[in-house]
Short mmCIF file of C-alpha atoms and ligand atoms in Angstrom, two decimals:
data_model
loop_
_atom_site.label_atom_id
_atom_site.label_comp_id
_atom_site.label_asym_id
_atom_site.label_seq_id
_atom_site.Cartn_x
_atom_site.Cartn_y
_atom_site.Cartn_z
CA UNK L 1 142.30 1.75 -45.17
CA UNK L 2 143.20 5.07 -44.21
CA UNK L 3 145.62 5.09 -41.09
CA UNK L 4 146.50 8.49 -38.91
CA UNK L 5 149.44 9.30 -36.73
CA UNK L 6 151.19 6.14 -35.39
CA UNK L 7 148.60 3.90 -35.83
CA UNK L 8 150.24 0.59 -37.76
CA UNK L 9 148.28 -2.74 -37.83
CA UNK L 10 150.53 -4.72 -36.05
CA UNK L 11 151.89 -8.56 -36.42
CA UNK L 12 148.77 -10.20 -34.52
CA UNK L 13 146.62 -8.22 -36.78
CA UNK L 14 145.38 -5.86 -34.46
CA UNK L 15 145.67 -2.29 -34.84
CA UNK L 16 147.79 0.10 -32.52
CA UNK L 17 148.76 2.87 -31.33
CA UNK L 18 150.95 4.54 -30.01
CA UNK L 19 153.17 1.06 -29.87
CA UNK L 20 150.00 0.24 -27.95
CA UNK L 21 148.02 -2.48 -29.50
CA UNK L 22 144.24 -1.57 -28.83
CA UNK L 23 142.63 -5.09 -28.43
CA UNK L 24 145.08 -5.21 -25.33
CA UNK L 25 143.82 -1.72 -24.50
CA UNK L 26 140.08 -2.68 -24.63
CA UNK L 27 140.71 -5.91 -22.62
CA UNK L 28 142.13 -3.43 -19.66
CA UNK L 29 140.02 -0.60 -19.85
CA UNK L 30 137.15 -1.52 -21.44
CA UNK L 31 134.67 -0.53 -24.34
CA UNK L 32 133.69 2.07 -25.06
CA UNK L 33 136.87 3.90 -24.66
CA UNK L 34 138.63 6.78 -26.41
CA UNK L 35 142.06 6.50 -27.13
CA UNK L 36 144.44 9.47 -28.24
CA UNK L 37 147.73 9.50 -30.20
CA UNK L 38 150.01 11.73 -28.10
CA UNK L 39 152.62 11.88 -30.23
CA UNK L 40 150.26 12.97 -33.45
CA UNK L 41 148.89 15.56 -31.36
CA UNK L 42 152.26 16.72 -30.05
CA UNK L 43 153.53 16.67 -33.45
CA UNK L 44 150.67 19.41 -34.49
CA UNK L 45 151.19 21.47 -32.09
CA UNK L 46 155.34 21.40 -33.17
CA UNK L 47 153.84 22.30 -36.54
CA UNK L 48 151.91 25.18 -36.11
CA UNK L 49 154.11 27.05 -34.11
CA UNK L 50 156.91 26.25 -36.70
CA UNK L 51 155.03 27.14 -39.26
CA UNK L 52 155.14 30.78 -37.79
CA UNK L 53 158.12 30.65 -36.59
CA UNK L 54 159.89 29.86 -40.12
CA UNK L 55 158.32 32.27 -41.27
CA UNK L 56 159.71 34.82 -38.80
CA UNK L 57 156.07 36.13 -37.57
CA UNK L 58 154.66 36.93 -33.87
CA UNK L 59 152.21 34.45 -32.93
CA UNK L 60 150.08 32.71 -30.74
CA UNK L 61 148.82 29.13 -31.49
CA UNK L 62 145.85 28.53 -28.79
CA UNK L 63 144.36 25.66 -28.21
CA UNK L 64 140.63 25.81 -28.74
CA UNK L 65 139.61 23.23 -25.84
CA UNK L 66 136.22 23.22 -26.55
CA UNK L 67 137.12 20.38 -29.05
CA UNK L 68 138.65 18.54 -26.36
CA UNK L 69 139.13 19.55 -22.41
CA UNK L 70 140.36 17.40 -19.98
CA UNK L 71 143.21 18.60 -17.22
CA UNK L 72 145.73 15.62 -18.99
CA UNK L 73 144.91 17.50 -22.15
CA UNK L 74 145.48 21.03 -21.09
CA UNK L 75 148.87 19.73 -19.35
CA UNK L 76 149.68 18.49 -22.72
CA UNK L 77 148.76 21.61 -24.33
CA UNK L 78 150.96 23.23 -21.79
CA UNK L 79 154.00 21.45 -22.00
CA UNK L 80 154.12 22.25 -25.95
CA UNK L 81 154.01 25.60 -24.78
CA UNK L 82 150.69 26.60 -26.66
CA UNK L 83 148.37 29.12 -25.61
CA UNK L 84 144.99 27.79 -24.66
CA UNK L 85 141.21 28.96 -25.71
CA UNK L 86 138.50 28.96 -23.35
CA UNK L 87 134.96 29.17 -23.45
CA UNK L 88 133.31 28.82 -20.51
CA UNK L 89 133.61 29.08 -16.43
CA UNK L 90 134.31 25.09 -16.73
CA UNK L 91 136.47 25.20 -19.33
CA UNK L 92 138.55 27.98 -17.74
CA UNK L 93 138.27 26.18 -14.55
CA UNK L 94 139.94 22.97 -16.17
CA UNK L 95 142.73 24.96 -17.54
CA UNK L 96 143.18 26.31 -13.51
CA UNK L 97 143.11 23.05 -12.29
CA UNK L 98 145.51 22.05 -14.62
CA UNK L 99 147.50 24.83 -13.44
CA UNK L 100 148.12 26.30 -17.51
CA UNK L 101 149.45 30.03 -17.30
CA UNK L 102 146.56 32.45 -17.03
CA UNK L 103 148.45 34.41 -18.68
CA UNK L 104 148.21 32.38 -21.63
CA UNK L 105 144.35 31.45 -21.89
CA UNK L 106 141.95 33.97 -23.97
CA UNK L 107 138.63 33.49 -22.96
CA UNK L 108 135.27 33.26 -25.53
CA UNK L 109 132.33 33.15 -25.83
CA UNK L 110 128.85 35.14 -26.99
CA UNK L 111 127.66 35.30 -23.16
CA UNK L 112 129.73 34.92 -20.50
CA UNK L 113 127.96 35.55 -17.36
CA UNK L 114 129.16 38.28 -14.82
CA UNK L 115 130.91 35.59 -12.33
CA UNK L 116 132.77 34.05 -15.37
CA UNK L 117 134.01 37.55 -16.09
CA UNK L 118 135.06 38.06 -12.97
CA UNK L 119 136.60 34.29 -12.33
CA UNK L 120 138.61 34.83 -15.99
CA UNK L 121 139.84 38.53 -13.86
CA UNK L 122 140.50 36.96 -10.64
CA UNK L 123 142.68 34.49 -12.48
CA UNK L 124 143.98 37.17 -14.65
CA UNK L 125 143.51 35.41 -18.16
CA UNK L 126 145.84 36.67 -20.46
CA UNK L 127 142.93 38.18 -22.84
CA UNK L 128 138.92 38.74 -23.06
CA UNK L 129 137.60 37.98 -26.16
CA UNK L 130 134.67 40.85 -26.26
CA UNK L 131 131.63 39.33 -28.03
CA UNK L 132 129.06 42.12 -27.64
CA UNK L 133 127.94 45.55 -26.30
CA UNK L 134 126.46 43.70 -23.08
CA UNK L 135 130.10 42.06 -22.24
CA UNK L 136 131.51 44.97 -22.71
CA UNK L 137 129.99 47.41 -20.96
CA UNK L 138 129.47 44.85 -17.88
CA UNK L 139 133.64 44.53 -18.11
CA UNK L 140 134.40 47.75 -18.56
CA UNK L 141 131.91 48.24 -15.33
CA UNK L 142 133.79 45.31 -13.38
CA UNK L 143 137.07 46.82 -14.62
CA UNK L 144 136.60 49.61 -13.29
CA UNK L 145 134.69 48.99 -9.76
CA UNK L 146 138.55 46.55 -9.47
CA UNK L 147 140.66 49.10 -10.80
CA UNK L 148 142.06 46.47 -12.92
CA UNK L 149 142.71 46.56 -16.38
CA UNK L 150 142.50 44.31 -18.78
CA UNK L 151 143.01 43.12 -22.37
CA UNK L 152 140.39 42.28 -24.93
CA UNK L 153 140.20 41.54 -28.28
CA UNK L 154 137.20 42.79 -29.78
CA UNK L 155 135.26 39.45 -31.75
CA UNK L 156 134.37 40.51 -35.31
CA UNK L 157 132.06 39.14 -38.28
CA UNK L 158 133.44 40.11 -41.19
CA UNK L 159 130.11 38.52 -43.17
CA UNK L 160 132.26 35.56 -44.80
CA UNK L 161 130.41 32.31 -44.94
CA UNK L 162 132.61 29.51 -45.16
CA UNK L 163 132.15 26.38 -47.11
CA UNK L 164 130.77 23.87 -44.39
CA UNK L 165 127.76 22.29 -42.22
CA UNK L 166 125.10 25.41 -41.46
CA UNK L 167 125.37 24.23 -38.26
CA UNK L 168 128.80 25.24 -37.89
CA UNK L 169 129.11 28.55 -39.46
CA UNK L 170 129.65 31.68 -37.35
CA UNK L 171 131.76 33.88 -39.74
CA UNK L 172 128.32 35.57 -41.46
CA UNK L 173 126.66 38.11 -40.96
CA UNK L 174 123.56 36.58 -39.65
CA UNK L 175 125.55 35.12 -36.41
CA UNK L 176 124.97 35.09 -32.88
CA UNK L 177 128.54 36.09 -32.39
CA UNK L 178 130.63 39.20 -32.78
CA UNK L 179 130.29 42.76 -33.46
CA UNK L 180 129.33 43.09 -37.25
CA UNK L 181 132.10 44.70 -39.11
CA UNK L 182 130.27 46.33 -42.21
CA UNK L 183 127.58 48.01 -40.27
CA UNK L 184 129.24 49.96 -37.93
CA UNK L 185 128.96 47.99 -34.97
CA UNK L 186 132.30 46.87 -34.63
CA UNK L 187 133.18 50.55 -34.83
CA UNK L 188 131.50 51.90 -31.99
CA UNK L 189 132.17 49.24 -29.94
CA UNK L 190 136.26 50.18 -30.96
CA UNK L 191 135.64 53.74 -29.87
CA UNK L 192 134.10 52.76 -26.57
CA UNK L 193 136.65 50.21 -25.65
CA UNK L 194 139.90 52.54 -26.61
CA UNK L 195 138.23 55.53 -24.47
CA UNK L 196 137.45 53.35 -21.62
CA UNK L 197 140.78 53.30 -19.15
CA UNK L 198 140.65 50.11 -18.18
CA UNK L 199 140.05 48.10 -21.18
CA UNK L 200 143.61 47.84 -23.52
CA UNK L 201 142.15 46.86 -26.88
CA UNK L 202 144.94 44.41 -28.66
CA UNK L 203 143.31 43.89 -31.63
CA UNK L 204 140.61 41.76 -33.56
CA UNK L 205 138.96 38.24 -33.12
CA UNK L 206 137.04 36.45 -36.01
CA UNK L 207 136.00 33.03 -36.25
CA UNK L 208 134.93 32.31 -39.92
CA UNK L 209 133.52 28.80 -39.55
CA UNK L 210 134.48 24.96 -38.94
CA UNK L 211 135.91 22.21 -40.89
CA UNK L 212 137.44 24.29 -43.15
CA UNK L 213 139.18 22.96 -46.86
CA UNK L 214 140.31 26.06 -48.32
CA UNK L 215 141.94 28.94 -47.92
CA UNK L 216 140.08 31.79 -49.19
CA UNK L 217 137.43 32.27 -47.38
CA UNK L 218 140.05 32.77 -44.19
CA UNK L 219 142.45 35.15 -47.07
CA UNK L 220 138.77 37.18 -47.63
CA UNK L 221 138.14 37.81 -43.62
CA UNK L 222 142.06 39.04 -43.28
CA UNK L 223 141.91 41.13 -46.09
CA UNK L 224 138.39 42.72 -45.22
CA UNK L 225 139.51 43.23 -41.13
CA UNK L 226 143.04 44.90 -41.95
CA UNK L 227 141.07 47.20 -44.64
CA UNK L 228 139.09 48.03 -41.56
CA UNK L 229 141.95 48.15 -39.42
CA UNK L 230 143.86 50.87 -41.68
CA UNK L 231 140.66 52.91 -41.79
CA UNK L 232 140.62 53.06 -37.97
CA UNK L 233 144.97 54.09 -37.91
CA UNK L 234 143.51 56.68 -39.83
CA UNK L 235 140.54 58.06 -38.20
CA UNK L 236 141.36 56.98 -34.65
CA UNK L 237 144.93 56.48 -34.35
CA UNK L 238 144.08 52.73 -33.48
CA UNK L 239 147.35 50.43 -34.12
CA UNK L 240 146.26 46.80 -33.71
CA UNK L 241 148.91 44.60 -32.30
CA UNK L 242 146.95 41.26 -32.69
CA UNK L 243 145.06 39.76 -35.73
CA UNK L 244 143.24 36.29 -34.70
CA UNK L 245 141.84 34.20 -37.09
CA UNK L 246 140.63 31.74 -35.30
CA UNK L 247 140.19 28.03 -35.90
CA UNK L 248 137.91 25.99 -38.55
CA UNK L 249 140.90 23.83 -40.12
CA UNK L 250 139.65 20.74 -41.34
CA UNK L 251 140.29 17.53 -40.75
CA UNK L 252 140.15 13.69 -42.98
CA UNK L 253 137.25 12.10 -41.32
CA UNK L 254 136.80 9.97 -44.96
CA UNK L 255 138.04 9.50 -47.95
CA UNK L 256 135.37 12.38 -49.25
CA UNK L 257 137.79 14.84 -47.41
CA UNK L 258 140.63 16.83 -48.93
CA UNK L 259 141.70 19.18 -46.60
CA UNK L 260 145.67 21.12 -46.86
CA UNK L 261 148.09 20.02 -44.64
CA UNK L 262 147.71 22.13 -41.26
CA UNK L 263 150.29 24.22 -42.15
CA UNK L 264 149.58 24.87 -45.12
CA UNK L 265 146.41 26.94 -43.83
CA UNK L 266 148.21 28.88 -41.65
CA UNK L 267 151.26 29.84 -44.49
CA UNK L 268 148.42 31.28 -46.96
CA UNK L 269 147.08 33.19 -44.09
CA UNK L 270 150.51 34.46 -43.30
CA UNK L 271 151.44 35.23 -46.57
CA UNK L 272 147.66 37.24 -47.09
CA UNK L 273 148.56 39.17 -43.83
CA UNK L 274 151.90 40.11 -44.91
CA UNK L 275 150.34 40.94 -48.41
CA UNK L 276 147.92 43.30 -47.28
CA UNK L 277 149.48 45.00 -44.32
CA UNK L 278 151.89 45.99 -46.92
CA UNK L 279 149.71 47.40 -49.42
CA UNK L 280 147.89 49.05 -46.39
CA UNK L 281 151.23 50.78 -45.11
CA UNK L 282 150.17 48.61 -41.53
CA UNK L 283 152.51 47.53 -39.19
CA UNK L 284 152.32 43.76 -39.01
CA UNK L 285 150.41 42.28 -36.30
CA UNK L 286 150.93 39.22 -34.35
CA UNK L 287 148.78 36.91 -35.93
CA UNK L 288 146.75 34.57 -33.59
CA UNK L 289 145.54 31.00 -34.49
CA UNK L 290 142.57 28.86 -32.57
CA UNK L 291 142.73 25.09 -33.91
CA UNK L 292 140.58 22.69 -32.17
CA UNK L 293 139.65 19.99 -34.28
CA UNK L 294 143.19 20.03 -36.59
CA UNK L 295 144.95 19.57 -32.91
CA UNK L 296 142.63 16.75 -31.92
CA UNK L 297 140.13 15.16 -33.97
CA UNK L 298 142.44 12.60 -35.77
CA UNK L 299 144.42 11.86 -32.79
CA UNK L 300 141.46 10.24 -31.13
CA UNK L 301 140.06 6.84 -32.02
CA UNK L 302 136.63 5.03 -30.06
CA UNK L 303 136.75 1.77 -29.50
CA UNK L 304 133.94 -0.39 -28.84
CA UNK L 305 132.77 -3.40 -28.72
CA UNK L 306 130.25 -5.08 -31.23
CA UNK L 307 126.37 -6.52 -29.88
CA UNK L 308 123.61 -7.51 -31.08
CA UNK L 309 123.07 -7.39 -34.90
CA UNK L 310 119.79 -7.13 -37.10
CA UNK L 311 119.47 -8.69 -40.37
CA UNK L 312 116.55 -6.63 -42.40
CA UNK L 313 116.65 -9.13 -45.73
CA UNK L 314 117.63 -7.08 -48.36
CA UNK L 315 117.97 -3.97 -46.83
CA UNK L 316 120.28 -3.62 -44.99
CA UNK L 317 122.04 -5.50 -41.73
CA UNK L 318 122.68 -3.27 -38.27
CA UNK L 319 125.46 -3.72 -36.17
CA UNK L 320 124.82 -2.34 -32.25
CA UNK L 321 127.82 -1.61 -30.44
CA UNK L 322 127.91 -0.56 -26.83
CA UNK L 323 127.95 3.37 -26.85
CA UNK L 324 126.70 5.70 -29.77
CA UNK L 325 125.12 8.91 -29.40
CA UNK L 326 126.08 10.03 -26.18
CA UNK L 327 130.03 9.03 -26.56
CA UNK L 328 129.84 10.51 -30.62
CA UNK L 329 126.83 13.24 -31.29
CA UNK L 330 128.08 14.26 -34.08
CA UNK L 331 126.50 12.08 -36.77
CA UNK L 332 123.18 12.24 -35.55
CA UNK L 333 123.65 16.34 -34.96
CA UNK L 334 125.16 16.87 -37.98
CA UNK L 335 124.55 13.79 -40.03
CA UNK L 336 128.98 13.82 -39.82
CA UNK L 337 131.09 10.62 -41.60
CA UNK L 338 133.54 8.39 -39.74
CA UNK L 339 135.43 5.43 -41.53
CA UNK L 340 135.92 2.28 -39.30
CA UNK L 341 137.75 -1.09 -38.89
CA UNK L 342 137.63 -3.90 -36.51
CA UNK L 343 140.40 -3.88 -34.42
CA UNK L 344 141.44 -6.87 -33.61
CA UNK L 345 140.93 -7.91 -37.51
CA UNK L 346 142.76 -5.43 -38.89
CA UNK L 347 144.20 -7.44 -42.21
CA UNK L 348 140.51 -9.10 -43.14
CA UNK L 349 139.32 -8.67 -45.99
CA UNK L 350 135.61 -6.70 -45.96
CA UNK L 351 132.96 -8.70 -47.00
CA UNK L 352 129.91 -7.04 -46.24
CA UNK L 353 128.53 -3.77 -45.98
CA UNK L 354 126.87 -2.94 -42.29
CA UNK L 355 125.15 -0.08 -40.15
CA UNK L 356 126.65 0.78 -36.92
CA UNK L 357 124.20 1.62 -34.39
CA UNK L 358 124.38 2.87 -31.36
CA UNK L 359 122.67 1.19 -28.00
CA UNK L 360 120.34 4.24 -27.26
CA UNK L 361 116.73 4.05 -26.95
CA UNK L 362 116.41 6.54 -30.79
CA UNK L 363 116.28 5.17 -34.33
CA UNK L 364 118.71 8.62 -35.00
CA UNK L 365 121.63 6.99 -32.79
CA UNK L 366 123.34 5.77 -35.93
CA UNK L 367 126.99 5.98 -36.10
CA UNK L 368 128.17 5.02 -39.43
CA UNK L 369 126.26 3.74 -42.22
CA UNK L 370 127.05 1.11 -45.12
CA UNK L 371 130.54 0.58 -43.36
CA UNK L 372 132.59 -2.17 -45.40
CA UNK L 373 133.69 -4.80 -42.86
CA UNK L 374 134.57 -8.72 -42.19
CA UNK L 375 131.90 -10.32 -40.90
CA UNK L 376 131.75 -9.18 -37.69
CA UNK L 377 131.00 -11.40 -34.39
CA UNK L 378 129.77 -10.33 -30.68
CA UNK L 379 133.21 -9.18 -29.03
CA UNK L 380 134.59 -7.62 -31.81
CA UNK L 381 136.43 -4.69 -31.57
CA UNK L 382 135.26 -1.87 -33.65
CA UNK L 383 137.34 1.08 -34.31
CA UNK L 384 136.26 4.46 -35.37
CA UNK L 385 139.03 6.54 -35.93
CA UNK L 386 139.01 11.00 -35.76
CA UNK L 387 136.86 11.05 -32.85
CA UNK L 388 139.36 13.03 -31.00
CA UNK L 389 137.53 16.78 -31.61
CA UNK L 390 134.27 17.50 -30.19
CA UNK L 391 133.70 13.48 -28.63
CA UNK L 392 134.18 13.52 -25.54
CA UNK L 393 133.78 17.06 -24.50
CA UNK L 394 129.77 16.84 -26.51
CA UNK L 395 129.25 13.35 -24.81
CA UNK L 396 126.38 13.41 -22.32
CA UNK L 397 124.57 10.42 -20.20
CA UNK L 398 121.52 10.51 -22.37
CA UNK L 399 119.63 7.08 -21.56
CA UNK L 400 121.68 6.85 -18.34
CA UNK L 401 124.47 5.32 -20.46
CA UNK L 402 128.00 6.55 -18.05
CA UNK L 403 130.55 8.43 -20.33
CA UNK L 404 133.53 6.67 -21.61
CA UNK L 405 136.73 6.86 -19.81
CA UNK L 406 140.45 8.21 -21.88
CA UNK L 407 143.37 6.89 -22.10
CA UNK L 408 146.72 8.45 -24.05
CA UNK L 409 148.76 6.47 -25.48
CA UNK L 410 152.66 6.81 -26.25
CA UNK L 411 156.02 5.52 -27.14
CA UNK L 412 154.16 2.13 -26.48
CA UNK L 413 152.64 3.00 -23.17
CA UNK L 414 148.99 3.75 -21.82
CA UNK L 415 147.94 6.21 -19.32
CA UNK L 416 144.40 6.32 -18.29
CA UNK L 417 143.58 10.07 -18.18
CA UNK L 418 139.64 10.13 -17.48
CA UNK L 419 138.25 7.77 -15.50
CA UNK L 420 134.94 5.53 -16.60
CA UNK L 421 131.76 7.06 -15.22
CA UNK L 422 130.26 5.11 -12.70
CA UNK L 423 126.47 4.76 -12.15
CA UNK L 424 126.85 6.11 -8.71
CA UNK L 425 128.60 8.99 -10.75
CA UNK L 426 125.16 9.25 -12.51
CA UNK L 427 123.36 9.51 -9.61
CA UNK L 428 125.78 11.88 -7.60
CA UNK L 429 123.87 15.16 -8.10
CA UNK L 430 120.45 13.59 -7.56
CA UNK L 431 118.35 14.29 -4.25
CA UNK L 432 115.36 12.46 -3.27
CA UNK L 433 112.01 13.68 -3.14
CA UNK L 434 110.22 14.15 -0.18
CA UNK L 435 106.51 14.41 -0.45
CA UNK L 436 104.94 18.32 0.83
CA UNK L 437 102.51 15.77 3.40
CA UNK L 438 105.39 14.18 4.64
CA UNK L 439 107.68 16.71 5.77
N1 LIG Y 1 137.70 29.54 -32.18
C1 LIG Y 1 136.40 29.84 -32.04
C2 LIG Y 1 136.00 31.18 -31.68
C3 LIG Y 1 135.44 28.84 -32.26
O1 LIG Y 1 134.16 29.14 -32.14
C4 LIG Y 1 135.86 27.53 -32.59
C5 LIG Y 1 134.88 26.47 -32.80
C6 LIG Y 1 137.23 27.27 -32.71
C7 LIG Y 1 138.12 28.31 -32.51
C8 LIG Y 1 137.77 25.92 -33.06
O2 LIG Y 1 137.33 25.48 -34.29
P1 LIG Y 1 137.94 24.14 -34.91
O3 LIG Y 1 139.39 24.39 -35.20
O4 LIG Y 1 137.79 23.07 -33.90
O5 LIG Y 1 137.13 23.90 -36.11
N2 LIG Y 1 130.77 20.92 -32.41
C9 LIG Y 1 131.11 21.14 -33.80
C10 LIG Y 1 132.17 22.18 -33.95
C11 LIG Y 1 131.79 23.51 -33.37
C12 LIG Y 1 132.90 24.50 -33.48
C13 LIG Y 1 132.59 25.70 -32.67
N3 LIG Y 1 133.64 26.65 -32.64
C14 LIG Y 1 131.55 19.83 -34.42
O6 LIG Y 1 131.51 18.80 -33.75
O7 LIG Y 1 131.88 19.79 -35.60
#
């Protein structure tokens, strides 16, 4: 059994975390519930930033929050003194709310409507992550009618696919996102942007793909944007200050996974940046990072409680706990592994092999399959562990089922930081129809 952060199985058996044990935890809050290891998460952040730091480069480690937003979160985020990716008006309006330095956030994303633009320049985000000719001549446009200037980075593809889930790649060239590096795109949209007054071009954005295990693929985009980069010191007198590389480092979700330690992703990069800048008589540039699910995704562990159970003779036998799909999309979107214990049986031996399904009304809401376990009994705690990245923020109230509340635990302590939905939360947008012939 494979155990992350501070998670220990403790004298009763049970496992905790966070000096938390989480039978206790699913007795006060109840199941489903996602729990998060502070202190793992707070000990990646520590990481990253000393990784850069040791290594005597400029940096910025944000947070990409799309894996996991919450206002506890972002204070979290905040307190380790990251910077902080957004991606959306609601994402941007959780960092406000949780009052993170605007100066700090660098908003995304491939279209960002004309009131998010101007929300992320009321607030003053720290930069604008230009996706496309569209954002930027509608900023430059807002820019301008505000007399406010602004800084962008411009988002590249550099047309580097990276070893992972289709679903999930965005560093080719065949991507929704970014100005396309090799065909002149990215080019024209440089000369616009440096001409244009009001827009103070930092430097480059790509975003090469997600659940990452090696190196080279991030090495090949460096090397293939600062070859770019020296071209345009040449022929435009353009001196980038900022190279970001985005996010994409993977994560153990089973045993199948080998990824480098977190660090270790971002001292290859380093070294490739240093390497080539060299060689390319470039100054070197601060070098941004955007982990998500390598801040997250291990630190977060579902609990839930186990059901009903189906017995198909010689097939196989299901286990139904009460969530699924709409707490953890992610194996039924992109068929993704999780590895599993029950909680509050945490030194049994495993003596069968079961299917852990999910209570929605769809023969795809199937968590894990052929998990080894005890045999399990109604009440049972089951424990999925790395749900941390992309759980909660892709859960959604399909079948009516409410969403999960969170709790953090730390230094033996529990704080609940999202409250359960309610049904009455369910219902709090709805309005009643009233018949045309009755009105
Ligand atoms: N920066 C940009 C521009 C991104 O698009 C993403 C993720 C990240 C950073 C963070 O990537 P990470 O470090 O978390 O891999 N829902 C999918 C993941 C989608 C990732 C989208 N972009 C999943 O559950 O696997």
């Amino acid at each position: 059994m494979h155990l992350y952060g501070t998670a220990v199985i403790n004298r009763l058996g049970h496992l905790e975390i966070g000096g938390v044990d989480t039978v206790t935890l699913a007795e006060k809050y109840g199941t489903p519930l996602y729990v998060y290891d502070v202190a793992l998460i707070r000990n990646r952040a520590r990481a990253f930033k000393k990784t850069f730091e040791n290594m005597g480069v400029k940096a910025q480690v944000a947070y990409a929050s799309k894996a996991f937003s919450t206002v506890a979160m972002i204070q979290l985020v905040e307190e380790e003194g990251l910077s902080l990716d957004v991606v959306s008006g609601g994402e941007l309006f959780t960092a406000i709310r949780a009052e993170f330095p605007s100066e700090r956030i660098h908003f995304h994303g491939n279209n960002k409507s004309e009131s998010e633009l101007k929300m992320a320049l009321d607030y003053r985000v720290g930069c604008i992550v230009v996706d496309n000719f569209h954002e930027l001549y509608l900023l430059a446009q807002l820019c301008e009618h505000r007399q406010q200037q602004v800084k962008i980075l411009l988002r590249v593809t550099p047309g580097i696919e990276a070893h992972t889930h289709d679903y999930i790649l965005t560093g080719q060239e065949d991507s929704k996102f970014g100005f396309d590096l090799q065909n002149g795109q990215a080019e024209e949209a440089l000369t616009y942007a440096i001409e244009n007054h009001y827009l103070d071009v930092l430097g480059l954005h790509c975003h090469i793909g997600s659940q990452i295990f090696e190196t080279t693929g991030f090495k090949l985009a460096a090397r293939k944007i600062l070859e770019k980069l020296a071209e345009w010191n040449t022929s435009f007198r353009f001196k980038a200050t900022v190279l970001n590389l985005g996010g994409g480092f993977g994560i153990r979700y089973t045993e199948e996974d080998s990824p480098l330690a977190p660090e270790s992703y971002v001292t290859e990069m380093i070294d490739e940046v240093k390497a080539e800048t060299d060689k390319l008589g470039l100054d070197l540039p601060e070098i941004w990072i955007e982990p998500g699910r390598s801040m997250v995704g291990d630190a977060g562990t579902t609990l839930y409680s186990v059901g009903s159970q189906k017995d198909v003779p010689n097939i196989r036998k299901y286990l139904a706990v009460d969530g699924g799909m709409t707490d953890n999309l992610r194996p039924a979107l992109y068929d993704a592994k999780y590895e599993a214990i029950l909680a509050n049986r945490a030194n049994e031996e495993s003596k069968e092999k079961v299917s852990i399904a999910g209570k929605c009304c769809e023969s795809g809401d199937m968590l894990i399959w052929d998990l080894p376990l005890p045999e399990a009994s109604p009440n049972d705690i089951l424990a999925v562990f790395c749900t941390g990245a992309y759980g909660y923020s892709m859960a959604n109230n399909y079948n009516r089922i409410p969403r999960p509340p969170v709790v953090f635990v730390e230094n033996g302590s529990s704080q609940l930081v999202v409250k359960r939905e309610s049904y009455e939360d369910l219902l709090r947008l709805d309005l009643s129809y009233v018949a045309k012939s009755r009105m």
